[in-house]
GROMACS .gro file of C-alpha atoms in nm:
model
  272
    1MET     CA    1   4.501  -1.238 -10.986
    2ARG     CA    2   4.732  -1.154 -10.694
    3LYS     CA    3   4.650  -0.783 -10.721
    4ARG     CA    4   4.278  -0.861 -10.727
    5ARG     CA    5   4.315  -1.077 -10.415
    6LYS     CA    6   4.491  -0.792 -10.234
    7VAL     CA    7   4.213  -0.554 -10.331
    8LEU     CA    8   3.950  -0.796 -10.197
    9ILE     CA    9   4.143  -0.842  -9.873
   10VAL     CA   10   4.163  -0.466  -9.824
   11PHE     CA   11   3.793  -0.425  -9.910
   12PHE     CA   12   3.677  -0.689  -9.661
   13ALA     CA   13   3.914  -0.560  -9.394
   14LEU     CA   14   3.767  -0.212  -9.430
   15PHE     CA   15   3.413  -0.351  -9.440
   16PHE     CA   16   3.455  -0.546  -9.115
   17PHE     CA   17   3.625  -0.246  -8.953
   18TRP     CA   18   3.325  -0.034  -9.055
   19LEU     CA   19   3.088  -0.293  -8.905
   20PHE     CA   20   3.291  -0.302  -8.585
   21GLU     CA   21   3.296   0.075  -8.550
   22ASN     CA   22   2.926   0.128  -8.625
   23PHE     CA   23   2.752  -0.174  -8.474
   24LYS     CA   24   2.965  -0.292  -8.180
   25ILE     CA   25   2.785  -0.161  -7.870
   26VAL     CA   26   2.994  -0.048  -7.575
   27VAL     CA   27   2.840  -0.031  -7.227
   28PRO     CA   28   3.036   0.210  -7.005
   29VAL     CA   29   2.919   0.239  -6.645
   30THR     CA   30   2.943   0.583  -6.484
   31THR     CA   31   2.903   0.615  -6.107
   32ILE     CA   32   2.768   0.934  -5.951
   33SER     CA   33   2.740   0.978  -5.576
   34SER     CA   34   2.501   1.199  -5.382
   35PRO     CA   35   2.378   1.224  -5.021
   36LYS     CA   36   2.024   1.216  -5.166
   37ILE     CA   37   2.072   0.856  -5.278
   38ARG     CA   38   1.964   0.605  -5.014
   39SER     CA   39   1.951   0.294  -5.233
   40THR     CA   40   2.164   0.240  -5.542
   41VAL     CA   41   1.980   0.329  -5.863
   42THR     CA   42   2.073   0.193  -6.206
   43ILE     CA   43   1.971   0.403  -6.506
   44VAL     CA   44   2.008   0.283  -6.863
   45GLN     CA   45   2.001   0.567  -7.116
   46ILE     CA   46   1.906   0.505  -7.478
   47SER     CA   47   1.970   0.792  -7.715
   48ASP     CA   48   1.972   0.861  -8.089
   49LEU     CA   49   1.871   0.514  -8.202
   50HIS     CA   50   1.744   0.659  -8.532
   51GLY     CA   51   1.542   0.345  -8.605
   52TYR     CA   52   1.842   0.111  -8.607
   53SER     CA   53   1.818  -0.252  -8.505
   54PHE     CA   54   2.106  -0.420  -8.326
   55GLY     CA   55   2.040  -0.784  -8.397
   56LEU     CA   56   1.709  -0.932  -8.507
   57ASP     CA   57   1.430  -0.734  -8.336
   58ASN     CA   58   1.702  -0.552  -8.141
   59ASN     CA   59   1.780  -0.872  -7.947
   60TYR     CA   60   2.147  -0.778  -7.914
   61LEU     CA   61   2.052  -0.442  -7.760
   62LEU     CA   62   1.783  -0.595  -7.539
   63ARG     CA   63   2.027  -0.851  -7.398
   64ALA     CA   64   2.273  -0.574  -7.319
   65ILE     CA   65   2.001  -0.383  -7.132
   66GLU     CA   66   1.882  -0.693  -6.948
   67LYS     CA   67   2.232  -0.757  -6.814
   68GLN     CA   68   2.221  -0.420  -6.639
   69GLN     CA   69   1.885  -0.488  -6.465
   70PRO     CA   70   1.794  -0.118  -6.476
   71ASP     CA   71   1.563   0.050  -6.231
   72ILE     CA   72   1.493   0.322  -6.488
   73VAL     CA   73   1.524   0.336  -6.867
   74ALA     CA   74   1.568   0.692  -6.995
   75VAL     CA   75   1.517   0.753  -7.368
   76THR     CA   76   1.660   1.090  -7.470
   77GLY     CA   77   1.521   1.142  -7.817
   78ASP     CA   78   1.575   1.070  -8.186
   79LEU     CA   79   1.438   0.722  -8.141
   80PHE     CA   80   1.354   0.711  -8.514
   81ASN     CA   81   1.330   0.946  -8.810
   82ARG     CA   82   1.017   1.099  -8.960
   83GLY     CA   83   0.917   0.914  -9.276
   84ASP     CA   84   1.108   0.597  -9.187
   85ASN     CA   85   0.817   0.364  -9.113
   86ARG     CA   86   1.034   0.053  -9.076
   87GLY     CA   87   1.267   0.229  -8.834
   88LYS     CA   88   0.970   0.362  -8.641
   89ALA     CA   89   0.820   0.013  -8.613
   90ARG     CA   90   1.151  -0.125  -8.484
   91ALA     CA   91   1.180   0.154  -8.228
   92LEU     CA   92   0.822   0.121  -8.105
   93ASN     CA   93   0.865  -0.254  -8.067
   94LEU     CA   94   1.177  -0.192  -7.860
   95ILE     CA   95   0.985   0.046  -7.632
   96LYS     CA   96   0.700  -0.203  -7.600
   97VAL     CA   97   0.932  -0.487  -7.496
   98LEU     CA   98   1.125  -0.268  -7.252
   99SER     CA   99   0.807  -0.123  -7.097
  100GLU     CA  100   0.689  -0.470  -7.007
  101GLU     CA  101   0.993  -0.510  -6.782
  102TYR     CA  102   1.108  -0.165  -6.673
  103PRO     CA  103   0.974   0.188  -6.623
  104VAL     CA  104   1.061   0.375  -6.943
  105PHE     CA  105   1.071   0.756  -6.965
  106TYR     CA  106   1.097   0.937  -7.295
  107VAL     CA  107   1.170   1.290  -7.412
  108ARG     CA  108   1.139   1.394  -7.776
  109GLY     CA  109   1.425   1.483  -8.008
  110GLU     CA  110   1.399   1.674  -8.335
  111HIS     CA  111   1.373   1.372  -8.567
  112GLU     CA  112   1.061   1.185  -8.450
  113GLY     CA  113   0.807   1.459  -8.505
  114SER     CA  114   0.545   1.570  -8.253
  115SER     CA  115   0.276   1.349  -8.407
  116SER     CA  116   0.467   1.037  -8.298
  117VAL     CA  117   0.460   1.118  -7.928
  118HIS     CA  118   0.126   0.941  -7.882
  119ASP     CA  119   0.262   0.628  -8.052
  120ILE     CA  120   0.552   0.614  -7.809
  121GLY     CA  121   0.315   0.658  -7.517
  122ASP     CA  122   0.090   0.384  -7.653
  123ALA     CA  123   0.397   0.156  -7.671
  124GLY     CA  124   0.431   0.190  -7.294
  125ALA     CA  125   0.674   0.476  -7.229
  126THR     CA  126   0.598   0.769  -7.003
  127VAL     CA  127   0.630   1.071  -7.234
  128LEU     CA  128   0.761   1.383  -7.059
  129GLU     CA  129   0.676   1.712  -7.228
  130TYR     CA  130   0.746   1.978  -6.966
  131GLU     CA  131   0.629   1.727  -6.710
  132ARG     CA  132   0.759   1.564  -6.394
  133VAL     CA  133   0.713   1.212  -6.269
  134ASP     CA  134   0.813   1.088  -5.924
  135VAL     CA  135   0.978   0.749  -5.883
  136LYS     CA  136   1.088   0.559  -5.575
  137VAL     CA  137   1.369   0.304  -5.602
  138GLY     CA  138   1.422   0.133  -5.269
  139GLU     CA  139   1.456   0.424  -5.028
  140THR     CA  140   1.561   0.675  -5.294
  141HIS     CA  141   1.313   0.939  -5.411
  142ILE     CA  142   1.369   1.057  -5.768
  143SER     CA  143   1.193   1.322  -5.972
  144ILE     CA  144   1.234   1.298  -6.349
  145TYR     CA  145   1.167   1.603  -6.568
  146GLY     CA  146   1.147   1.620  -6.947
  147CYS     CA  147   1.210   1.906  -7.186
  148PRO     CA  148   1.121   1.835  -7.551
  149THR     CA  149   1.330   1.977  -7.834
  150THR     CA  150   1.061   2.231  -7.917
  151GLY     CA  151   1.135   2.397  -7.585
  152TYR     CA  152   1.470   2.520  -7.707
  153TYR     CA  153   1.288   2.780  -7.917
  154SER     CA  154   1.108   2.926  -7.618
  155SER     CA  155   1.249   3.186  -7.384
  156ALA     CA  156   1.496   3.062  -7.123
  157ASP     CA  157   1.278   3.188  -6.837
  158ASN     CA  158   0.971   3.003  -6.967
  159VAL     CA  159   1.163   2.677  -7.008
  160LEU     CA  160   1.317   2.699  -6.661
  161GLU     CA  161   0.978   2.774  -6.508
  162ALA     CA  162   0.823   2.475  -6.686
  163ILE     CA  163   1.086   2.236  -6.547
  164ARG     CA  164   1.134   2.407  -6.211
  165VAL     CA  165   1.249   2.169  -5.937
  166GLU     CA  166   0.966   2.107  -5.692
  167ASP     CA  167   1.148   1.929  -5.409
  168ASP     CA  168   1.520   1.975  -5.353
  169ASN     CA  169   1.524   1.678  -5.117
  170ASP     CA  170   1.453   1.446  -5.411
  171TYR     CA  171   1.725   1.349  -5.658
  172ASN     CA  172   1.619   1.553  -5.961
  173ILE     CA  173   1.696   1.433  -6.314
  174LEU     CA  174   1.628   1.621  -6.639
  175LEU     CA  175   1.592   1.441  -6.972
  176ALA     CA  176   1.663   1.674  -7.264
  177HIS     CA  177   1.770   1.558  -7.608
  178ILE     CA  178   1.998   1.858  -7.663
  179PHE     CA  179   2.197   2.015  -7.381
  180TYR     CA  180   2.094   2.377  -7.422
  181GLU     CA  181   2.379   2.535  -7.225
  182GLY     CA  182   2.231   2.883  -7.199
  183VAL     CA  183   1.923   2.747  -7.020
  184PHE     CA  184   2.018   2.425  -6.849
  185ASN     CA  185   2.324   2.564  -6.671
  186ASN     CA  186   2.067   2.749  -6.457
  187TRP     CA  187   1.849   2.446  -6.387
  188LYS     CA  188   1.850   2.365  -6.014
  189GLY     CA  189   1.861   1.986  -6.029
  190ASP     CA  190   2.118   1.712  -5.985
  191LEU     CA  191   2.167   1.536  -6.319
  192ILE     CA  192   2.096   1.610  -6.685
  193LEU     CA  193   2.088   1.330  -6.942
  194SER     CA  194   2.124   1.439  -7.305
  195GLY     CA  195   2.229   1.310  -7.644
  196ASP     CA  196   2.212   1.457  -7.997
  197THR     CA  197   2.588   1.501  -8.056
  198HIS     CA  198   2.657   1.139  -8.161
  199GLY     CA  199   2.989   1.204  -7.988
  200GLY     CA  200   3.091   1.391  -8.301
  201SER     CA  201   3.045   1.065  -8.500
  202ILE     CA  202   3.408   1.073  -8.615
  203ARG     CA  203   3.658   1.113  -8.332
  204LEU     CA  204   4.031   1.149  -8.368
  205PRO     CA  205   4.284   1.022  -8.110
  206PHE     CA  206   4.387   1.300  -7.869
  207LEU     CA  207   4.182   1.556  -8.068
  208GLY     CA  208   3.826   1.450  -7.983
  209PRO     CA  209   3.531   1.507  -8.216
  210LEU     CA  210   3.589   1.610  -8.575
  211LYS     CA  211   3.275   1.828  -8.555
  212TYR     CA  212   3.078   1.977  -8.266
  213ASN     CA  213   2.796   2.229  -8.314
  214GLY     CA  214   2.926   2.297  -8.664
  215ILE     CA  215   3.280   2.365  -8.541
  216THR     CA  216   3.568   2.162  -8.687
  217LEU     CA  217   3.809   2.016  -8.429
  218PRO     CA  218   3.647   2.217  -8.148
  219LYS     CA  219   3.898   2.115  -7.883
  220LEU     CA  220   4.161   2.301  -8.086
  221SER     CA  221   3.960   2.594  -8.218
  222TYR     CA  222   3.678   2.661  -7.968
  223ASN     CA  223   3.728   2.860  -7.650
  224GLY     CA  224   3.416   2.738  -7.472
  225PRO     CA  225   3.339   2.399  -7.316
  226VAL     CA  226   3.284   2.110  -7.558
  227TYR     CA  227   2.996   1.898  -7.427
  228ASP     CA  228   3.044   1.626  -7.686
  229LYS     CA  229   3.040   1.296  -7.500
  230GLY     CA  230   3.055   1.157  -7.147
  231LEU     CA  231   3.025   1.300  -6.796
  232PHE     CA  232   3.067   1.669  -6.715
  233ASN     CA  233   3.070   1.835  -6.375
  234LEU     CA  234   2.869   2.157  -6.392
  235GLY     CA  235   2.942   2.254  -6.031
  236ASP     CA  236   2.602   2.205  -5.867
  237LYS     CA  237   2.500   1.915  -6.094
  238TYR     CA  238   2.625   1.664  -6.349
  239LEU     CA  239   2.564   1.634  -6.721
  240TYR     CA  240   2.599   1.313  -6.918
  241VAL     CA  241   2.597   1.342  -7.296
  242SER     CA  242   2.543   1.005  -7.462
  243PRO     CA  243   2.702   0.952  -7.805
  244GLY     CA  244   2.397   0.740  -7.881
  245LEU     CA  245   2.344   0.420  -8.071
  246GLY     CA  246   2.245   0.503  -8.428
  247ASN     CA  247   2.356   0.747  -8.693
  248PHE     CA  248   2.206   1.010  -8.919
  249PRO     CA  249   2.212   1.039  -9.212
  250LEU     CA  250   2.478   0.769  -9.265
  251PRO     CA  251   2.662   0.520  -9.039
  252LEU     CA  252   3.002   0.689  -9.031
  253ARG     CA  253   3.131   0.643  -8.678
  254LEU     CA  254   3.506   0.624  -8.625
  255PHE     CA  255   3.673   0.556  -8.287
  256ASN     CA  256   3.331   0.619  -8.138
  257HIS     CA  257   3.126   0.303  -8.090
  258PRO     CA  258   2.748   0.304  -8.039
  259GLU     CA  259   2.690   0.337  -7.666
  260LEU     CA  260   2.437   0.198  -7.423
  261THR     CA  261   2.484   0.441  -7.137
  262VAL     CA  262   2.463   0.313  -6.779
  263ILE     CA  263   2.450   0.552  -6.482
  264LYS     CA  264   2.484   0.417  -6.128
  265LEU     CA  265   2.360   0.653  -5.858
  266VAL     CA  266   2.513   0.566  -5.523
  267SER     CA  267   2.507   0.712  -5.174
  268SER     CA  268   2.790   0.944  -5.077
  269THR     CA  269   2.705   0.899  -4.709
  270GLN     CA  270   2.700   0.520  -4.696
  271GLY     CA  271   2.927   0.393  -4.424
  272ASN     CA  272   2.977   0.736  -4.268
   0.00000   0.00000   0.00000
């Protein structure tokens, strides 16, 4: 009986640890300054939801977003998975509720399927497929570009031409589910918001992601940059890679909570 009790204690301890790791949302706030920013802009980025629901009807997630009072909601792909009708319904309902309160901009990942783009647009999001939309927040002029996942199979020159920055005086943001380094390093904008990596899903203390682009323990074995999670300075612009909210194919996060990404754009000239 005592042995059985110990086994149950261990089982429930591991179960609640698994719940904590895979369903406890963290909300880090990253501040980026630029002389192009006249009024502070709050961006909430949702990535890689994969049809999950955090709370009934995503109420837990919606409350977390509401607390941030975003000026812009950026959805960077893999909102749900093809063939998962329940997950799709949950995701579309989330977009519908958010679109009633905030401007929502969406770029496709590889999991939704191209046929679902119209559904997301019908739910209220602005779908960006090699398109640009101009937004004004206070006195700040922002141009938001979108590159769908299908673009990564086109030539680099064609992709860059399709998302070419029109006005360098605006603060230019690119939404792209995957950070395609060979192309986007040459994009002449200010900020790229991406996802896809899930932060490596399993992360190890001091060693970073267990896997990145098919490489095991990349921070030990890979000579190039590891754009796995968080903010990166690319010299003339910034990149933020969100570890996302959901999982695929299984919820196996470790030391890598689901993340609701918050970006604060602030003026670098204020007070000067």
